[in-house]
Tab-separated table of C-alpha atoms in Angstrom:
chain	number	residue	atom	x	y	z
A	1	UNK	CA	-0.353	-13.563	15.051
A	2	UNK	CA	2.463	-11.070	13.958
A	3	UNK	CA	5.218	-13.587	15.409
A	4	UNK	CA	4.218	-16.360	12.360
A	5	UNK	CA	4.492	-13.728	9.721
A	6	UNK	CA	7.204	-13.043	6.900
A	7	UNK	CA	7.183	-10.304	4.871
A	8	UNK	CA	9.147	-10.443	1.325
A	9	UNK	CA	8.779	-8.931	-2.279
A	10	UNK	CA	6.372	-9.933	-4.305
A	11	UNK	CA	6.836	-12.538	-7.120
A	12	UNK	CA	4.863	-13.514	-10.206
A	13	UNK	CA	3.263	-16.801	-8.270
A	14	UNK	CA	1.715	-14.450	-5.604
A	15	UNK	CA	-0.480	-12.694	-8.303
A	16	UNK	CA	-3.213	-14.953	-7.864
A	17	UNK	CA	-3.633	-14.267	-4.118
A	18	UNK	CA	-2.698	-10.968	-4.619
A	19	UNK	CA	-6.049	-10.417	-6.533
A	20	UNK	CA	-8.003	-11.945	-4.358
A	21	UNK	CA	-6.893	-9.509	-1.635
A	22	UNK	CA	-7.426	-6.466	-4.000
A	23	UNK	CA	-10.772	-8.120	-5.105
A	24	UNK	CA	-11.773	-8.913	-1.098
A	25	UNK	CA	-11.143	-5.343	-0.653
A	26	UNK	CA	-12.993	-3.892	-3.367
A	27	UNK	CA	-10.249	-1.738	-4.286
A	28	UNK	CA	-10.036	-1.457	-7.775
A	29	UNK	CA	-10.264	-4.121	-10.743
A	30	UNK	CA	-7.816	-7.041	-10.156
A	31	UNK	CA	-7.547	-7.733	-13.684
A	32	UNK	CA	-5.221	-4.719	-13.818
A	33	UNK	CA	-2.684	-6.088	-11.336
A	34	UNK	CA	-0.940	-7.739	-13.597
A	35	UNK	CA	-0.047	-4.743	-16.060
A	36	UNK	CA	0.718	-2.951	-12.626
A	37	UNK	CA	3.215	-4.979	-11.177
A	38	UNK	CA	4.817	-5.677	-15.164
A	39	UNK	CA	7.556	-2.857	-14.443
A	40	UNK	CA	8.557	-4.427	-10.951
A	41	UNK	CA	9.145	-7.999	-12.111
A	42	UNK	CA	11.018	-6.840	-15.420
A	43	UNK	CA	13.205	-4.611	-13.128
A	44	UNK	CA	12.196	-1.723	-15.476
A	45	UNK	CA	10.903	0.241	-12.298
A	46	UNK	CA	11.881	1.486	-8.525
A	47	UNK	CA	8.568	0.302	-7.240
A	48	UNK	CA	8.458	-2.179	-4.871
A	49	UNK	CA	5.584	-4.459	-4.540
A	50	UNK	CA	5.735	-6.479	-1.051
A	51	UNK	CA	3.479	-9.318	0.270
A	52	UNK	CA	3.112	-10.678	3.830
A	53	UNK	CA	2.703	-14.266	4.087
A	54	UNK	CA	1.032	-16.515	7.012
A	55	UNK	CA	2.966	-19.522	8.566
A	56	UNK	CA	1.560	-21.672	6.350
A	57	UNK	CA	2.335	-19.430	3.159
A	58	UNK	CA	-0.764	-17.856	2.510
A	59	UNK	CA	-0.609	-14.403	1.561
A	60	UNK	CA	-2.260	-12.174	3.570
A	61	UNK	CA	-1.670	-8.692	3.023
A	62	UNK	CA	-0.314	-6.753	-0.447
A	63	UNK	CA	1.137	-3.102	-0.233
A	64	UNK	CA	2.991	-1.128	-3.985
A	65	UNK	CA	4.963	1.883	-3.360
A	66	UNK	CA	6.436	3.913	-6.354
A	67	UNK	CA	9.134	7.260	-6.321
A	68	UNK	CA	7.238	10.721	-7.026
A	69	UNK	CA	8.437	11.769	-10.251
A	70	UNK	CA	9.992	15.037	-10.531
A	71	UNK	CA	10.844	14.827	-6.444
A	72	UNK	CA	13.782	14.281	-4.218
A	73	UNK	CA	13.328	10.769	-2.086
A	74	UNK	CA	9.173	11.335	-1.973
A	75	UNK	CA	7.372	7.821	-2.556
A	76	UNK	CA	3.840	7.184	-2.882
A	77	UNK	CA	1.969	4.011	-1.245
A	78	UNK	CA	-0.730	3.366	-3.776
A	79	UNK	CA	-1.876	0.395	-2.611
A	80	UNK	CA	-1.899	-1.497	0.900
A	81	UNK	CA	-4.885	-4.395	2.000
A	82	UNK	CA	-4.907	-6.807	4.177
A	83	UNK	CA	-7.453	-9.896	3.722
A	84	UNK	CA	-10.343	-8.565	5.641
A	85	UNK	CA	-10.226	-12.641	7.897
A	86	UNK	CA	-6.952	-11.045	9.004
A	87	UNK	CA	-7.814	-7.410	9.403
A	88	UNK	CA	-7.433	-5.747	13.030
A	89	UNK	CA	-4.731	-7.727	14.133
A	90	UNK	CA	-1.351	-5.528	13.737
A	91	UNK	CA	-0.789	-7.032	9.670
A	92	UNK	CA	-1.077	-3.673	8.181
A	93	UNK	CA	0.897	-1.794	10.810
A	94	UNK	CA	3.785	-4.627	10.393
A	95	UNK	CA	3.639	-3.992	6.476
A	96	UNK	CA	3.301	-0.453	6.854
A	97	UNK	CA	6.392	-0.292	8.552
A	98	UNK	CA	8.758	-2.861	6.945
A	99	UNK	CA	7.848	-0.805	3.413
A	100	UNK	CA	9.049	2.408	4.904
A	101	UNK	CA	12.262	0.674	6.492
A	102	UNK	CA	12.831	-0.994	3.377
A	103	UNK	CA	12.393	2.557	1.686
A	104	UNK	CA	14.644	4.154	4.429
A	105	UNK	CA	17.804	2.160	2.717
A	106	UNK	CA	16.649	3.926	-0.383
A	107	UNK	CA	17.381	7.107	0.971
A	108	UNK	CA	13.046	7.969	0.975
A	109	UNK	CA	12.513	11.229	2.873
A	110	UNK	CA	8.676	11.218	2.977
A	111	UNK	CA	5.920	8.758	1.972
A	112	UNK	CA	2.463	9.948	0.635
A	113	UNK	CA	-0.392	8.089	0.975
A	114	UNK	CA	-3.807	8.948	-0.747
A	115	UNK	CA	-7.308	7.707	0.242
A	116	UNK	CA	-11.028	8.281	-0.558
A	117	UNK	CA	-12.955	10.827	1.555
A	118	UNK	CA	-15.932	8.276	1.353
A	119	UNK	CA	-17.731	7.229	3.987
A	120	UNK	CA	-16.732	3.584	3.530
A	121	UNK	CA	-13.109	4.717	3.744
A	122	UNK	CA	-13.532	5.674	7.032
A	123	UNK	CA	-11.631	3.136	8.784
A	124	UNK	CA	-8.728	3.956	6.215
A	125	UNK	CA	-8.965	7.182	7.144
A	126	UNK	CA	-8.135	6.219	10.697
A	127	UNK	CA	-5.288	3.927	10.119
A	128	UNK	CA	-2.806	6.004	8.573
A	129	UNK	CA	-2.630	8.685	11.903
A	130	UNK	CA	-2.129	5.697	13.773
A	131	UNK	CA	1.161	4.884	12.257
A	132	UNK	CA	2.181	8.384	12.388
A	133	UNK	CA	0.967	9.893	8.869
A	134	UNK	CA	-0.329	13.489	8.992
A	135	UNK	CA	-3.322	14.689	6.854
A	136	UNK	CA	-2.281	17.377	4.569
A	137	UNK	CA	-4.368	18.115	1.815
A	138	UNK	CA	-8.233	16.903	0.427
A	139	UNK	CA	-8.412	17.708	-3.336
A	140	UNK	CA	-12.544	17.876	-3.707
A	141	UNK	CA	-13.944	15.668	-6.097
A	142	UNK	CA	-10.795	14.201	-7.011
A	143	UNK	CA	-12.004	10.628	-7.312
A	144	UNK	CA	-15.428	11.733	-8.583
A	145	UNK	CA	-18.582	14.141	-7.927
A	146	UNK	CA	-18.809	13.669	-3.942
A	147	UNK	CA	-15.190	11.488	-3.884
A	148	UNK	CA	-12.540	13.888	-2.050
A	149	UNK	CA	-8.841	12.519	-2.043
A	150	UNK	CA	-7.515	12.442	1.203
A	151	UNK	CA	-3.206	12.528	1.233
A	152	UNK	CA	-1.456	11.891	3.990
A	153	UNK	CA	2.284	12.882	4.790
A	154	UNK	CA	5.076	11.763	6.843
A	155	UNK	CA	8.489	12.156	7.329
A	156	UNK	CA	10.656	8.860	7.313
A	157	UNK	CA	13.843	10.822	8.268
C-alpha cells in the first residue's frame, strides 16, 4: 500500500476530507478545522498542515505540526489520523516521518507529541515508541478529571 501513496501540504480543497478523517477519528470537533488551518493557508503561520493521498487521490491520513513558542527548533504534532479503513498498514509511520524530514530542513531539534492517558488512547499510546518517541512527562488531569496528558519526546537531530 505505501508504494501508491503521495504525501503533500495540505490545501483548502482537502478540508472536506480532512474532516471526515478528524470526525472518523473522533478527535475533536471538525467544524473547528477550518479556523485551525486559517493561519497556514494565509501564510500568516510556520505550521505545516500535510495530507497523504491514495492512488486514486483520496486522502487518507491528516497530520498539523506548529513551532513551540518561546523555544529553540521544538515543534509540536497536534494532530495526526489516519482513516481508520486504512489504519495498520505503515500510513501513519510514512506521515510521521516525512513531517519530521520536512521539519529537519527547518532546522527542528525535537518534536513533542501529546496524547490522552485514556483507555481508548491506548493504541496511540503505542504508536509513538514505535517510531522512536520517548515518554517524558503525564500532567494528571490535564484533559479532564481522570484524562492524564501523555507527551512524548524525540530528538530529530
Amino acid at each position: 500500500m505505501k508504494n501508491n501513496l503521495s504525501i503533500r501540504e495540505m490545501s483548502p480543497s482537502d478540508l472536506s476530507a480532512a474532516k471526515l478523517i478528524i470526525e472518523d477519528n473522533k478527535m475533536f470537533p471538525s467544524e473547528l478545522l477550518h479556523e485551525m488551518s486559517m493561519p497556514f493557508f494565509s501564510q500568516t503561520s510556520e505550521e505545516k498542515w500535510f495530507v497523504v493521498e491514495s492512488s486514486d487521490k483520496q486522502v487518507i491520513a491528516i497530520a498539523y505540526c506548529s513551532p513551540e513558542r518561546m523555544t529553540e527548533g521544538t515543534w509540536n504534532l497536534l494532530l495526526i489520523a489516519v482513516l481508520q479503513s486504512h489504519q495498520g498498514h505503515g500510513v501513519g509511520r510514512l506521515l510521521i516521518e516525512h513531517v519530521e524530514s520536512a521539519l529537519v530542513q527547518k532546522q527542528a531539534r525535537i518534536m513533542l507529541v501529546e496524547t490522552s492517558g485514556l483507555p481508548e488512547y491506548e493504541r496511540t499510546r503505542k504508536f509513538y515508541p514505535q517510531c522512536g518517541y520517548t515518554p517524558v512527562a503525564v500532567i494528571p488531569e490535564y484533559y479532564g478529571q481522570g484524562d492524564d496528558k501523555i507527551v512524548f519526546w524525540k530528538s530529530l537531530m
